[in-house]
Coordinates of N, CA and C and ligand atoms in Angstrom, one line a residue:
M1 N 6.1 7.9 -11.5 CA 5.1 7.3 -12.1 C 5.9 6.4 -12.7
K2 N 7.3 6.0 -13.0 CA 7.4 4.5 -13.3 C 7.4 3.6 -12.4
K3 N 6.2 3.6 -11.3 CA 6.8 2.7 -10.3 C 4.7 2.3 -10.3
G4 N 4.3 3.4 -11.6 CA 2.7 2.5 -11.4 C 2.0 4.0 -11.5
A5 N 2.2 5.1 -10.8 CA 1.9 5.6 -10.2 C 1.2 6.2 -11.0
G6 N -0.1 7.4 -10.8 CA -0.5 8.0 -11.5 C -0.1 9.5 -12.0
N7 N 0.1 10.2 -12.0 CA 0.0 11.3 -13.4 C -0.1 13.0 -11.7
P8 N 1.1 13.2 -11.0 CA 1.1 14.5 -9.7 C 0.7 15.6 -10.0
L9 N 1.5 15.2 -11.6 CA 0.4 16.8 -12.5 C -0.9 17.6 -12.9
R10 N -1.4 16.4 -13.1 CA -2.7 16.7 -13.2 C -3.8 17.1 -11.9
C11 N -2.9 17.0 -10.8 CA -3.7 17.7 -9.5 C -3.7 19.0 -9.8
M12 N -4.9 19.4 -9.1 CA -5.7 20.9 -9.1 C -5.3 21.5 -7.2
Q13 N -5.1 20.7 -7.0 CA -5.2 21.1 -5.1 C -6.5 21.0 -4.7
C14 N -7.8 20.2 -5.5 CA -8.6 20.6 -4.2 C -8.4 20.2 -3.3
G15 N -7.9 19.3 -2.9 CA -8.6 18.7 -1.6 C -9.5 17.4 -1.7
S16 N -9.8 16.9 -2.9 CA -11.5 16.0 -2.0 C -10.4 14.2 -1.6
C17 N -9.3 14.9 -2.0 CA -8.9 13.3 -1.5 C -8.5 13.0 -0.3
T18 N -8.1 14.2 0.6 CA -7.7 15.1 1.9 C -8.9 14.8 3.1
S19 N -10.4 15.4 1.6 CA -11.8 15.0 3.3 C -12.0 14.2 2.8
A20 N -11.4 13.4 2.0 CA -11.9 11.7 1.9 C -11.6 10.8 2.5
C21 N -10.9 11.8 2.8 CA -9.5 9.9 3.8 C -9.7 10.5 5.6
P22 N -9.7 8.7 5.9 CA -9.9 8.1 7.1 C -9.2 8.6 7.8
V23 N -7.4 8.5 7.2 CA -6.3 8.7 8.5 C -6.7 10.2 8.5
N24 N -6.9 11.4 7.9 CA -6.4 12.3 8.3 C -7.5 13.1 9.1
T25 N -8.6 11.9 9.0 CA -9.5 12.1 10.1 C -9.0 12.2 11.5
I26 N -8.4 11.7 11.7 CA -8.2 11.3 13.1 C -6.5 11.9 13.2
R27 N -5.3 12.1 11.6 CA -4.1 12.4 11.9 C -4.0 13.2 11.0
E28 N -4.0 14.7 11.3 CA -3.7 15.3 10.4 C -2.1 16.2 9.3
D29 N -1.6 15.7 10.1 CA -0.3 15.9 9.3 C -0.5 14.6 8.7
F30 N -1.4 13.4 8.1 CA -0.9 12.7 6.9 C -2.5 13.3 5.9
N31 N -1.8 14.3 5.3 CA -2.6 15.0 4.1 C -2.5 14.2 2.4
P32 N -3.2 13.6 1.7 CA -3.2 12.8 0.6 C -2.9 14.6 -0.4
R33 N -3.6 15.8 -0.5 CA -3.3 16.5 -1.5 C -2.1 17.3 -1.2
R34 N -1.8 17.5 0.0 CA -0.4 18.0 0.5 C 0.8 17.0 0.1
M35 N 0.5 15.2 -0.4 CA 1.7 14.7 0.1 C 2.1 14.7 -2.1
V36 N 0.5 15.0 -2.5 CA 1.3 14.9 -4.6 C 1.7 16.7 -4.5
G37 N 0.9 17.4 -3.6 CA 1.4 18.7 -4.3 C 2.9 18.9 -3.9
S38 N 3.7 17.8 -2.8 CA 5.1 18.4 -3.2 C 5.8 17.9 -3.3
I39 N 5.2 16.6 -4.2 CA 6.0 16.6 -5.3 C 5.5 17.4 -6.6
A40 N 4.5 17.7 -7.5 CA 3.7 18.4 -8.6 C 4.3 19.9 -8.4
R41 N 4.0 20.4 -6.8 CA 4.7 21.6 -7.4 C 5.9 21.8 -6.3
F42 N 6.8 21.8 -5.7 CA 7.9 21.5 -5.8 C 9.0 20.6 -5.9
N43 N 8.6 19.1 -6.5 CA 9.6 17.8 -6.9 C 10.3 17.8 -6.1
R44 N 9.8 17.9 -4.7 CA 10.0 17.0 -3.2 C 9.1 16.0 -2.5
L45 N 10.1 15.4 -2.5 CA 9.8 13.8 -1.8 C 8.9 14.5 -0.2
P46 N 7.7 14.1 -0.4 CA 6.7 14.5 0.4 C 7.3 13.9 2.6
D47 N 7.9 14.2 3.2 CA 8.2 14.9 4.6 C 6.8 13.8 5.7
Q48 N 5.9 13.3 4.9 CA 5.0 13.1 5.6 C 5.1 11.0 5.4
D49 N 4.8 11.0 6.3 CA 5.0 9.4 6.5 C 4.3 8.2 5.1
P50 N 5.1 7.7 4.1 CA 2.8 7.3 3.7 C 2.9 6.0 4.0
W51 N 3.2 5.4 5.5 CA 3.1 3.9 5.6 C 2.3 4.1 6.5
L52 N 1.1 5.4 6.9 CA -0.6 5.7 8.1 C -0.9 5.3 6.6
C53 N -1.4 5.4 5.3 CA -2.4 5.2 4.8 C -2.6 3.6 4.5
S54 N -4.1 3.8 5.4 CA -4.9 2.7 5.6 C -5.1 2.0 4.0
T55 N -4.8 2.4 2.8 CA -4.8 2.1 1.1 C -6.1 1.3 1.0
C56 N -7.3 2.3 2.2 CA -9.0 2.6 1.2 C -9.2 2.5 0.3
S57 N -7.9 3.8 -0.8 CA -8.6 3.2 -2.1 C -9.7 5.2 -2.2
L58 N -10.3 5.2 -1.5 CA -11.2 6.4 -1.4 C -10.8 7.7 -2.0
C59 N -9.1 8.3 -1.8 CA -8.8 9.0 -2.4 C -9.0 9.0 -3.6
T60 N -8.9 7.9 -4.1 CA -8.5 8.2 -6.1 C -10.5 8.2 -6.5
D61 N -10.9 7.1 -5.5 CA -12.0 7.0 -6.1 C -12.8 8.8 -6.7
R62 N -12.1 9.3 -4.9 CA -13.2 10.7 -5.0 C -11.9 12.2 -6.2
C63 N -11.3 11.9 -6.3 CA -10.6 12.5 -7.2 C -11.4 13.3 -8.4
P64 N -11.0 14.2 -9.0 CA -11.9 14.7 -9.8 C -11.4 14.4 -10.9
Q65 N -9.5 13.8 -11.4 CA -8.6 14.7 -12.4 C -8.0 13.2 -12.8
A66 N -8.5 12.5 -11.7 CA -8.2 11.2 -12.7 C -6.2 10.6 -11.1
V67 N -5.5 11.5 -10.6 CA -4.6 11.4 -10.5 C -4.7 10.3 -9.4
N68 N -5.3 9.0 -9.6 CA -4.7 8.1 -8.3 C -4.0 8.9 -6.9
P69 N -3.8 9.7 -6.0 CA -3.7 9.7 -5.3 C -2.7 8.2 -4.7
F70 N -3.4 7.3 -4.7 CA -3.4 6.4 -3.8 C -2.1 5.8 -4.5
S71 N -2.4 5.2 -5.5 CA -0.7 5.4 -5.9 C 0.3 5.8 -6.1
I72 N 0.6 6.7 -5.4 CA 1.8 8.0 -5.5 C 1.8 6.9 -4.2
I73 N 1.1 7.5 -3.2 CA 1.5 7.2 -1.4 C 2.0 5.5 -2.3
M74 N 1.9 4.2 -2.9 CA 2.8 3.1 -2.3 C 3.7 3.1 -2.8
A75 N 3.9 4.7 -4.7 CA 5.1 4.8 -5.3 C 6.3 5.9 -3.8
L76 N 5.5 5.8 -3.2 CA 6.4 6.7 -2.4 C 6.5 5.4 -1.4
R77 N 6.1 4.6 -1.2 CA 6.2 3.5 0.1 C 7.6 3.1 -0.7
A78 N 7.3 2.4 -2.0 CA 9.2 1.5 -2.9 C 9.8 2.6 -2.8
V79 N 9.6 4.1 -2.8 CA 11.1 4.6 -3.1 C 12.0 4.8 -1.9
V80 N 10.7 5.2 -0.1 CA 11.3 5.5 0.6 C 12.0 4.2 1.0
Y81 N 11.3 2.7 0.7 CA 12.2 1.5 1.0 C 13.0 1.1 0.5
E82 N 13.2 1.5 -1.0 CA 14.8 1.5 -1.6 C 15.8 2.3 -1.4
N83 N 15.5 3.1 -0.5 CA 16.3 4.2 -0.4 C 16.5 4.2 1.4
G84 N 16.2 3.3 2.0 CA 17.5 2.5 3.3 C 16.4 2.8 4.1
G85 N 14.4 3.7 3.6 CA 13.5 4.2 4.5 C 13.7 2.4 5.8
E86 N 12.6 2.9 6.6 CA 12.4 1.1 8.0 C 11.1 1.4 6.7
A87 N 10.8 0.3 7.2 CA 9.1 0.2 6.4 C 8.3 -0.9 7.9
P88 N 7.3 -0.3 8.4 CA 7.1 -0.6 9.9 C 6.9 -1.8 9.8
A89 N 7.4 -3.5 11.4 CA 7.2 -4.3 11.4 C 6.4 -5.1 11.9
G90 N 5.1 -4.2 11.3 CA 3.7 -5.2 10.6 C 4.0 -5.8 9.6
I91 N 4.5 -4.7 8.3 CA 4.9 -5.0 7.0 C 6.1 -6.2 6.7
L92 N 7.1 -6.1 7.7 CA 7.5 -6.6 7.3 C 7.3 -8.1 7.6
R93 N 6.2 -8.4 8.8 CA 5.6 -9.5 9.6 C 5.1 -10.6 8.3
M94 N 4.2 -9.3 7.3 CA 3.3 -10.1 6.3 C 3.8 -10.1 5.5
V95 N 5.2 -9.3 4.6 CA 6.4 -10.2 3.4 C 6.3 -11.0 3.8
E96 N 6.9 -12.0 5.2 CA 8.0 -12.8 5.6 C 6.5 -13.5 5.7
Q97 N 5.2 -13.5 6.0 CA 4.5 -14.5 5.7 C 4.1 -15.2 4.4
V98 N 3.6 -14.4 3.2 CA 3.8 -14.2 2.2 C 5.1 -15.4 2.1
R99 N 5.7 -14.5 1.6 CA 7.2 -15.4 1.5 C 6.4 -16.9 2.0
E100 N 6.5 -17.0 3.1 CA 6.4 -18.2 3.5 C 5.3 -19.5 2.7
T101 N 4.2 -19.0 3.2 CA 3.3 -18.9 2.8 C 2.4 -18.2 0.8
G102 N 2.8 -17.2 1.1 CA 1.7 -17.4 -0.5 C 0.8 -16.7 -0.2
L103 N 0.3 -16.4 1.7 CA -0.9 -16.0 1.9 C -0.3 -14.4 3.3
A104 N -1.3 -14.0 2.7 CA -1.6 -11.9 3.4 C -1.3 -12.4 4.8
L105 N -2.6 -13.5 5.6 CA -3.0 -12.7 6.8 C -2.7 -15.6 6.8
P106 N -2.1 -15.1 7.7 CA -2.4 -16.3 8.5 C -3.5 -16.7 8.6
L107 N -3.9 -18.6 7.8 CA -5.2 -19.0 8.5 C -5.1 -19.7 9.8
T108 N -6.4 -19.7 10.4 CA -5.8 -19.7 11.8 C -7.3 -21.4 11.3
P109 N -7.1 -21.8 13.1 CA -7.6 -23.3 12.7 C -9.1 -23.3 13.0
E110 N -9.7 -21.9 13.3 CA -11.1 -21.4 13.0 C -11.7 -21.4 11.5
S111 N -10.5 -20.4 10.8 CA -10.4 -19.7 9.5 C -10.7 -21.4 8.7
L112 N -10.2 -22.3 9.1 CA -9.9 -23.4 8.5 C -10.7 -24.3 8.9
E113 N -11.4 -24.8 9.9 CA -12.7 -25.6 9.9 C -13.6 -24.3 9.5
R114 N -14.7 -23.3 9.8 CA -15.4 -22.8 8.7 C -15.3 -23.0 7.0
R115 N -14.2 -23.6 6.8 CA -14.1 -23.6 4.8 C -13.7 -24.8 4.4
R116 N -14.0 -25.7 6.1 CA -13.5 -26.8 6.1 C -16.5 -27.5 5.6
L117 N -16.5 -26.8 6.5 CA -17.9 -26.4 7.1 C -18.7 -25.9 5.4
L118 N -17.9 -25.3 4.6 CA -18.7 -24.8 4.0 C -19.0 -25.6 2.8
G119 N -17.6 -26.2 2.8 CA -17.4 -27.6 0.7 C -16.2 -25.7 0.7
L120 N -15.8 -25.4 1.3 CA -15.2 -24.9 0.4 C -13.5 -25.9 0.1
P121 N -13.1 -25.4 -0.8 CA -10.8 -25.6 -1.3 C -9.9 -25.7 -0.8
E122 N -9.4 -26.9 -0.6 CA -7.4 -25.7 0.7 C -7.4 -25.2 0.2
V123 N -6.8 -24.1 0.6 CA -6.0 -22.7 0.5 C -4.8 -23.3 0.3
G124 N -3.6 -23.1 -0.6 CA -3.1 -22.9 -0.9 C -1.7 -22.8 -2.0
L125 N -1.0 -22.0 -2.5 CA -0.3 -22.6 -3.5 C 0.4 -23.8 -4.0
S126 N 0.5 -23.8 -5.3 CA 1.8 -25.6 -4.9 C 3.0 -24.2 -5.1
S127 N 4.2 -25.6 -4.9 CA 5.1 -24.7 -4.9 C 5.7 -24.1 -6.7
E128 N 5.2 -24.7 -7.4 CA 5.8 -23.4 -8.8 C 4.8 -22.2 -7.9
G129 N 3.9 -22.4 -7.9 CA 2.9 -20.7 -7.0 C 3.9 -19.8 -6.2
L130 N 4.4 -20.5 -5.3 CA 5.7 -20.0 -4.7 C 6.6 -19.8 -5.0
S131 N 7.0 -20.2 -5.5 CA 8.6 -20.2 -6.4 C 8.5 -18.7 -6.7
E132 N 7.2 -18.9 -7.1 CA 6.6 -17.2 -8.8 C 6.6 -16.3 -7.4
V133 N 6.0 -16.3 -6.3 CA 5.5 -15.5 -5.6 C 7.0 -15.0 -5.0
R134 N 8.0 -16.3 -5.1 CA 9.4 -15.8 -3.9 C 10.1 -14.5 -4.9
R135 N 9.8 -15.2 -6.7 CA 10.6 -14.4 -7.1 C 10.0 -12.7 -7.0
I136 N 9.1 -12.9 -7.9 CA 8.5 -11.6 -7.3 C 8.4 -10.5 -6.2
L137 N 8.9 -11.4 -5.1 CA 9.2 -10.4 -3.6 C 10.4 -9.4 -4.0
S138 N 11.4 -10.8 -4.4 CA 12.6 -10.6 -4.8 C 13.0 -9.7 -6.2
E139 N 12.2 -9.3 -7.5 CA 12.3 -8.4 -7.8 C 11.5 -6.9 -6.8
A140 N 11.0 -7.3 -6.7 CA 10.2 -6.0 -5.8 C 11.0 -5.4 -4.9
G141 N 12.3 -5.9 -4.5 CA 13.5 -4.9 -3.7 C 13.1 -6.0 -2.4
F142 N 12.2 -6.7 -2.0 CA 12.3 -7.0 -0.2 C 13.5 -8.0 -0.2
K143 N 14.7 -7.5 1.0 CA 15.3 -8.9 1.7 C 14.9 -9.5 1.7
Ligands
LIG201 S1 -5.9 5.2 0.2 FE1 -4.4 6.2 1.7 S2 -4.3 8.5 1.6 FE2 -6.3 8.1 0.1 S3 -7.9 7.8 1.7 FE3 -7.5 6.2 1.4 S4 -5.6 5.8 3.9 FE4 -6.0 7.8 2.9
LIG202 S1 -8.5 15.0 -5.7 FE1 -7.1 14.9 -7.0 S2 -6.9 16.6 -7.9 FE2 -8.0 17.3 -5.9 S3 -6.0 17.6 -4.3 FE3 -6.9 15.2 -3.9 S4 -4.6 14.2 -5.7 FE4 -4.7 16.9 -6.2

């Protein structure tokens, strides 16, 4: 909860989060209800991989108790990472991309051309903005 997650003690184990979860439909071992329950009922970090979450937030939309299981899974990622756990290579590449450019995804020549044709402004951060992004990444604990 210190990391901005919802309160797992509100969970009544109804399973609405899991029935909405698209990852659970293909990986039964990834189960947001059980993740929240592990914390709320047993005061234990779940043994499931929080990086499997697709970040769709459907679990939070469906939760009748306003537990916000999505936020709990994001906090779990931070806890795991801070305690020496590995983040997936794809996520670390994205962090590097954000550190270098301020953008989560690289702009391709095609997307730049589409933006030009649509008359959209150039994308990019000022040097002050980029410094701020790097400061936030550093304070968030990304090495
Ligand atoms: S945010 Fe994650 S846990 Fe929640 S429904 Fe989407 S994939 Fe499942
Ligand atoms: S939907 Fe909410 S109350 Fe129901 S099991 Fe998931 S987190 Fe708990």
